[in-house]
PDB file of C-alpha atoms in Angstrom:
ATOM      1  CA  UNK A 114     -82.783 -65.914 -22.696  1.00 48.00           C
ATOM      2  CA  UNK A 115     -81.462 -68.544 -25.065  1.00 45.00           C
ATOM      3  CA  UNK A 116     -83.108 -68.694 -28.472  1.00 46.00           C
ATOM      4  CA  UNK A 117     -82.315 -72.054 -30.024  1.00 47.00           C
ATOM      5  CA  UNK A 118     -84.955 -72.007 -32.766  1.00 49.00           C
ATOM      6  CA  UNK A 119     -85.191 -69.799 -35.833  1.00 56.00           C
ATOM      7  CA  UNK A 120     -88.878 -69.194 -35.087  1.00 63.00           C
ATOM      8  CA  UNK A 121     -88.032 -67.707 -31.698  1.00 74.00           C
ATOM      9  CA  UNK A 122     -85.408 -65.442 -33.286  1.00 76.00           C
ATOM     10  CA  UNK A 123     -87.911 -64.314 -35.888  1.00 78.00           C
ATOM     11  CA  UNK A 124     -90.432 -63.646 -33.156  1.00 90.00           C
ATOM     12  CA  UNK A 125     -87.998 -61.412 -31.298  1.00 95.00           C
ATOM     13  CA  UNK A 126     -87.147 -59.533 -34.504  1.00 95.00           C
ATOM     14  CA  UNK A 127     -90.822 -59.065 -35.363  1.00 95.00           C
ATOM     15  CA  UNK A 128     -91.581 -57.831 -31.845  1.00 96.00           C
ATOM     16  CA  UNK A 129     -88.743 -55.332 -32.167  1.00 97.00           C
ATOM     17  CA  UNK A 130     -89.991 -54.171 -35.565  1.00 96.00           C
ATOM     18  CA  UNK A 131     -93.524 -53.759 -34.219  1.00 96.00           C
ATOM     19  CA  UNK A 132     -92.225 -51.771 -31.247  1.00 97.00           C
ATOM     20  CA  UNK A 133     -90.224 -49.457 -33.528  1.00 97.00           C
ATOM     21  CA  UNK A 134     -93.144 -49.033 -35.939  1.00 96.00           C
ATOM     22  CA  UNK A 135     -95.355 -47.998 -33.032  1.00 97.00           C
ATOM     23  CA  UNK A 136     -92.885 -45.720 -31.242  1.00 97.00           C
ATOM     24  CA  UNK A 137     -90.557 -44.225 -33.881  1.00 97.00           C
ATOM     25  CA  UNK A 138     -91.826 -40.690 -33.271  1.00 97.00           C
ATOM     26  CA  UNK A 139     -90.679 -40.933 -29.648  1.00 96.00           C
ATOM     27  CA  UNK A 140     -87.102 -41.075 -28.388  1.00 95.00           C
ATOM     28  CA  UNK A 141     -86.321 -44.805 -28.755  1.00 96.00           C
ATOM     29  CA  UNK A 142     -83.339 -46.319 -26.973  1.00 96.00           C
ATOM     30  CA  UNK A 143     -82.026 -49.819 -27.475  1.00 96.00           C
ATOM     31  CA  UNK A 144     -82.902 -50.513 -23.830  1.00 97.00           C
ATOM     32  CA  UNK A 145     -86.551 -49.751 -24.671  1.00 97.00           C
ATOM     33  CA  UNK A 146     -86.527 -52.252 -27.537  1.00 97.00           C
ATOM     34  CA  UNK A 147     -84.791 -54.873 -25.360  1.00 97.00           C
ATOM     35  CA  UNK A 148     -87.413 -54.386 -22.658  1.00 97.00           C
ATOM     36  CA  UNK A 149     -90.224 -54.716 -25.222  1.00 96.00           C
ATOM     37  CA  UNK A 150     -88.791 -57.980 -26.581  1.00 96.00           C
ATOM     38  CA  UNK A 151     -87.540 -59.443 -23.302  1.00 96.00           C
ATOM     39  CA  UNK A 152     -84.019 -60.142 -24.566  1.00 96.00           C
ATOM     40  CA  UNK A 153     -80.578 -58.641 -24.096  1.00 96.00           C
ATOM     41  CA  UNK A 154     -78.892 -56.229 -26.465  1.00 97.00           C
ATOM     42  CA  UNK A 155     -76.670 -58.702 -28.324  1.00 96.00           C
ATOM     43  CA  UNK A 156     -79.507 -61.176 -28.771  1.00 96.00           C
ATOM     44  CA  UNK A 157     -81.763 -58.435 -30.100  1.00 96.00           C
ATOM     45  CA  UNK A 158     -79.114 -57.193 -32.530  1.00 96.00           C
ATOM     46  CA  UNK A 159     -78.294 -60.686 -33.782  1.00 95.00           C
ATOM     47  CA  UNK A 160     -81.945 -61.737 -34.210  1.00 95.00           C
ATOM     48  CA  UNK A 161     -82.890 -58.531 -36.006  1.00 95.00           C
ATOM     49  CA  UNK A 162     -79.977 -58.666 -38.441  1.00 94.00           C
ATOM     50  CA  UNK A 163     -80.502 -62.371 -39.155  1.00 93.00           C
ATOM     51  CA  UNK A 164     -84.226 -61.906 -39.782  1.00 92.00           C
ATOM     52  CA  UNK A 165     -84.252 -58.603 -41.693  1.00 92.00           C
ATOM     53  CA  UNK A 166     -80.682 -58.077 -42.925  1.00 93.00           C
ATOM     54  CA  UNK A 167     -80.325 -54.629 -41.324  1.00 94.00           C
ATOM     55  CA  UNK A 168     -79.455 -53.357 -37.868  1.00 96.00           C
ATOM     56  CA  UNK A 169     -82.084 -52.157 -35.440  1.00 96.00           C
ATOM     57  CA  UNK A 170     -80.652 -48.638 -35.630  1.00 96.00           C
ATOM     58  CA  UNK A 171     -80.677 -48.577 -39.431  1.00 96.00           C
ATOM     59  CA  UNK A 172     -84.260 -49.808 -39.453  1.00 96.00           C
ATOM     60  CA  UNK A 173     -85.313 -47.085 -37.005  1.00 97.00           C
ATOM     61  CA  UNK A 174     -83.616 -44.443 -39.180  1.00 96.00           C
ATOM     62  CA  UNK A 175     -85.335 -45.794 -42.296  1.00 96.00           C
ATOM     63  CA  UNK A 176     -88.760 -45.751 -40.627  1.00 96.00           C
ATOM     64  CA  UNK A 177     -88.246 -42.158 -39.520  1.00 97.00           C
ATOM     65  CA  UNK A 178     -86.933 -40.999 -42.886  1.00 97.00           C
ATOM     66  CA  UNK A 179     -89.755 -42.712 -44.788  1.00 96.00           C
ATOM     67  CA  UNK A 180     -92.363 -41.121 -42.514  1.00 96.00           C
ATOM     68  CA  UNK A 181     -90.751 -37.708 -42.940  1.00 97.00           C
ATOM     69  CA  UNK A 182     -90.717 -38.196 -46.718  1.00 96.00           C
ATOM     70  CA  UNK A 183     -94.437 -38.988 -46.750  1.00 95.00           C
ATOM     71  CA  UNK A 184     -95.165 -36.003 -44.504  1.00 96.00           C
ATOM     72  CA  UNK A 185     -93.082 -33.652 -46.661  1.00 96.00           C
ATOM     73  CA  UNK A 186     -94.947 -34.693 -49.783  1.00 93.00           C
ATOM     74  CA  UNK A 187     -98.309 -34.207 -48.088  1.00 93.00           C
ATOM     75  CA  UNK A 188     -97.276 -30.930 -46.407  1.00 93.00           C
ATOM     76  CA  UNK A 189     -98.039 -27.426 -47.591  1.00 91.00           C
ATOM     77  CA  UNK A 190     -94.891 -25.290 -47.866  1.00 91.00           C
ATOM     78  CA  UNK A 191     -96.603 -22.142 -46.552  1.00 90.00           C
ATOM     79  CA  UNK A 192     -97.844 -23.904 -43.383  1.00 93.00           C
ATOM     80  CA  UNK A 193     -95.316 -26.644 -42.653  1.00 95.00           C
ATOM     81  CA  UNK A 194     -91.557 -26.610 -42.148  1.00 96.00           C
ATOM     82  CA  UNK A 195     -88.890 -29.241 -42.575  1.00 97.00           C
ATOM     83  CA  UNK A 196     -87.907 -28.760 -38.929  1.00 97.00           C
ATOM     84  CA  UNK A 197     -91.431 -29.427 -37.650  1.00 97.00           C
ATOM     85  CA  UNK A 198     -91.809 -32.509 -39.819  1.00 97.00           C
ATOM     86  CA  UNK A 199     -88.381 -33.887 -38.876  1.00 97.00           C
ATOM     87  CA  UNK A 200     -88.978 -33.418 -35.160  1.00 97.00           C
ATOM     88  CA  UNK A 201     -92.485 -34.900 -35.378  1.00 97.00           C
ATOM     89  CA  UNK A 202     -90.984 -38.063 -36.867  1.00 97.00           C
ATOM     90  CA  UNK A 203     -88.332 -38.541 -34.190  1.00 96.00           C
ATOM     91  CA  UNK A 204     -85.404 -36.951 -36.046  1.00 96.00           C
ATOM     92  CA  UNK A 205     -83.682 -34.873 -33.365  1.00 95.00           C
ATOM     93  CA  UNK A 206     -80.425 -33.963 -35.162  1.00 96.00           C
ATOM     94  CA  UNK A 207     -81.533 -31.747 -38.033  1.00 96.00           C
ATOM     95  CA  UNK A 208     -78.204 -31.594 -39.869  1.00 95.00           C
ATOM     96  CA  UNK A 209     -77.882 -35.363 -39.777  1.00 97.00           C
ATOM     97  CA  UNK A 210     -81.527 -35.696 -40.840  1.00 97.00           C
ATOM     98  CA  UNK A 211     -80.930 -33.515 -43.882  1.00 97.00           C
ATOM     99  CA  UNK A 212     -77.828 -35.398 -45.029  1.00 97.00           C
ATOM    100  CA  UNK A 213     -79.369 -38.855 -44.435  1.00 97.00           C
ATOM    101  CA  UNK A 214     -82.554 -37.764 -46.224  1.00 97.00           C
ATOM    102  CA  UNK A 215     -80.545 -36.597 -49.225  1.00 96.00           C
ATOM    103  CA  UNK A 216     -78.546 -39.820 -49.295  1.00 96.00           C
ATOM    104  CA  UNK A 217     -81.730 -41.903 -49.180  1.00 95.00           C
ATOM    105  CA  UNK A 218     -83.981 -39.906 -51.529  1.00 94.00           C
ATOM    106  CA  UNK A 219     -81.555 -37.947 -53.717  1.00 94.00           C
ATOM    107  CA  UNK A 220     -82.734 -34.500 -52.693  1.00 94.00           C
ATOM    108  CA  UNK A 221     -82.795 -32.277 -49.647  1.00 96.00           C
ATOM    109  CA  UNK A 222     -85.910 -32.273 -47.449  1.00 97.00           C
ATOM    110  CA  UNK A 223     -86.613 -28.623 -48.312  1.00 95.00           C
ATOM    111  CA  UNK A 224     -86.561 -29.528 -52.015  1.00 94.00           C
ATOM    112  CA  UNK A 225     -89.085 -32.289 -51.367  1.00 94.00           C
ATOM    113  CA  UNK A 226     -91.311 -29.916 -49.400  1.00 93.00           C
ATOM    114  CA  UNK A 227     -91.248 -27.320 -52.170  1.00 88.00           C
ATOM    115  CA  UNK A 228     -91.396 -29.501 -55.266  1.00 74.00           C
ATOM    116  CA  UNK A 229     -93.361 -32.703 -54.765  1.00 47.00           C
ATOM    117  CA  UNK A 230     -97.071 -32.898 -55.480  1.00 58.00           C
ATOM    118  CA  UNK A 231     -99.182 -33.047 -52.349  1.00 47.00           C
ATOM    119  CA  UNK A 232    -100.887 -36.245 -51.253  1.00 47.00           C
ATOM    120  CA  UNK A 233    -104.069 -34.898 -52.832  1.00 47.00           C
ATOM    121  CA  UNK A 234    -102.527 -34.726 -56.314  1.00 47.00           C
ATOM    122  CA  UNK A 235    -102.260 -30.958 -56.352  1.00 47.00           C
ATOM    123  CA  UNK A 236     -98.971 -29.689 -57.787  1.00 42.00           C
ATOM    124  CA  UNK A 237     -96.843 -27.246 -55.839  1.00 43.00           C
ATOM    125  CA  UNK A 238     -94.578 -24.595 -57.268  1.00 40.00           C
ATOM    126  CA  UNK A 239     -93.306 -24.362 -60.824  1.00 32.00           C
ATOM    127  CA  UNK A 240     -95.441 -24.667 -63.937  1.00 29.00           C
ATOM    128  CA  UNK A 241     -98.938 -26.001 -63.382  1.00 30.00           C
ATOM    129  CA  UNK A 242     -99.861 -29.065 -65.446  1.00 26.00           C
ATOM    130  CA  UNK A 243    -102.669 -28.435 -67.870  1.00 31.00           C
ATOM    131  CA  UNK A 244    -103.778 -32.029 -68.345  1.00 31.00           C
ATOM    132  CA  UNK A 245    -103.981 -35.228 -66.281  1.00 31.00           C
ATOM    133  CA  UNK A 246    -101.181 -36.772 -68.352  1.00 32.00           C
ATOM    134  CA  UNK A 247     -98.847 -33.903 -67.480  1.00 34.00           C
ATOM    135  CA  UNK A 248     -99.654 -34.378 -63.792  1.00 30.00           C
ATOM    136  CA  UNK A 249     -98.916 -38.107 -64.083  1.00 29.00           C
ATOM    137  CA  UNK A 250     -95.589 -37.388 -65.830  1.00 38.00           C
ATOM    138  CA  UNK A 251     -94.609 -35.055 -63.020  1.00 36.00           C
ATOM    139  CA  UNK A 252     -95.526 -37.645 -60.368  1.00 34.00           C
ATOM    140  CA  UNK A 253     -93.650 -40.374 -62.259  1.00 36.00           C
ATOM    141  CA  UNK A 254     -90.488 -38.277 -62.110  1.00 41.00           C
ATOM    142  CA  UNK A 255     -90.619 -37.958 -58.327  1.00 36.00           C
ATOM    143  CA  UNK A 256     -88.329 -39.890 -56.041  1.00 35.00           C
ATOM    144  CA  UNK A 257     -90.117 -42.747 -54.320  1.00 38.00           C
ATOM    145  CA  UNK A 258     -88.960 -43.996 -50.942  1.00 38.00           C
ATOM    146  CA  UNK A 259     -87.157 -47.322 -50.884  1.00 38.00           C
ATOM    147  CA  UNK A 260     -88.553 -50.252 -49.003  1.00 38.00           C
ATOM    148  CA  UNK A 261     -87.533 -50.041 -45.355  1.00 39.00           C
ATOM    149  CA  UNK A 262     -86.319 -53.593 -45.316  1.00 38.00           C
ATOM    150  CA  UNK A 263     -84.222 -53.478 -48.486  1.00 35.00           C
ATOM    151  CA  UNK A 264     -82.263 -50.363 -47.686  1.00 34.00           C
ATOM    152  CA  UNK A 265     -78.672 -50.809 -46.597  1.00 30.00           C
ATOM    153  CA  UNK A 266     -77.636 -47.161 -46.509  1.00 29.00           C
ATOM    154  CA  UNK A 267     -79.328 -44.396 -44.600  1.00 28.00           C
TER     155      UNK A 267
END
């Protein structure tokens, strides 16, 4: 369909983003996103890039990587594995996942699993902090995920 107005383009892009946000753990094909938005592939790609400044594929990768990052931080290294977390978040190619994760966050997924404090503020591995200020210093030194929308490289 023709999209003559910026508002319509933004609507398509927002529909696509909402679809990805709701389905990123599943296998997502461009045809699925086109069907969800009711537009063709080129229109979808153009609208998404114009509205958000990234491609649909790069956005999907960023959503998956960010979710995996959050899961790795919250995971317990004796119960959870990088493979399980990657697959749960829609990352099917584990070697590619590891290299893209490192590029985005500056460390390998296994390093994140072993070294980051859990979501409950409990430290994992290494020396245990003895005061709240030491715990805060450790958390401040951790790598935070970038905003999904501002990332150009994944």
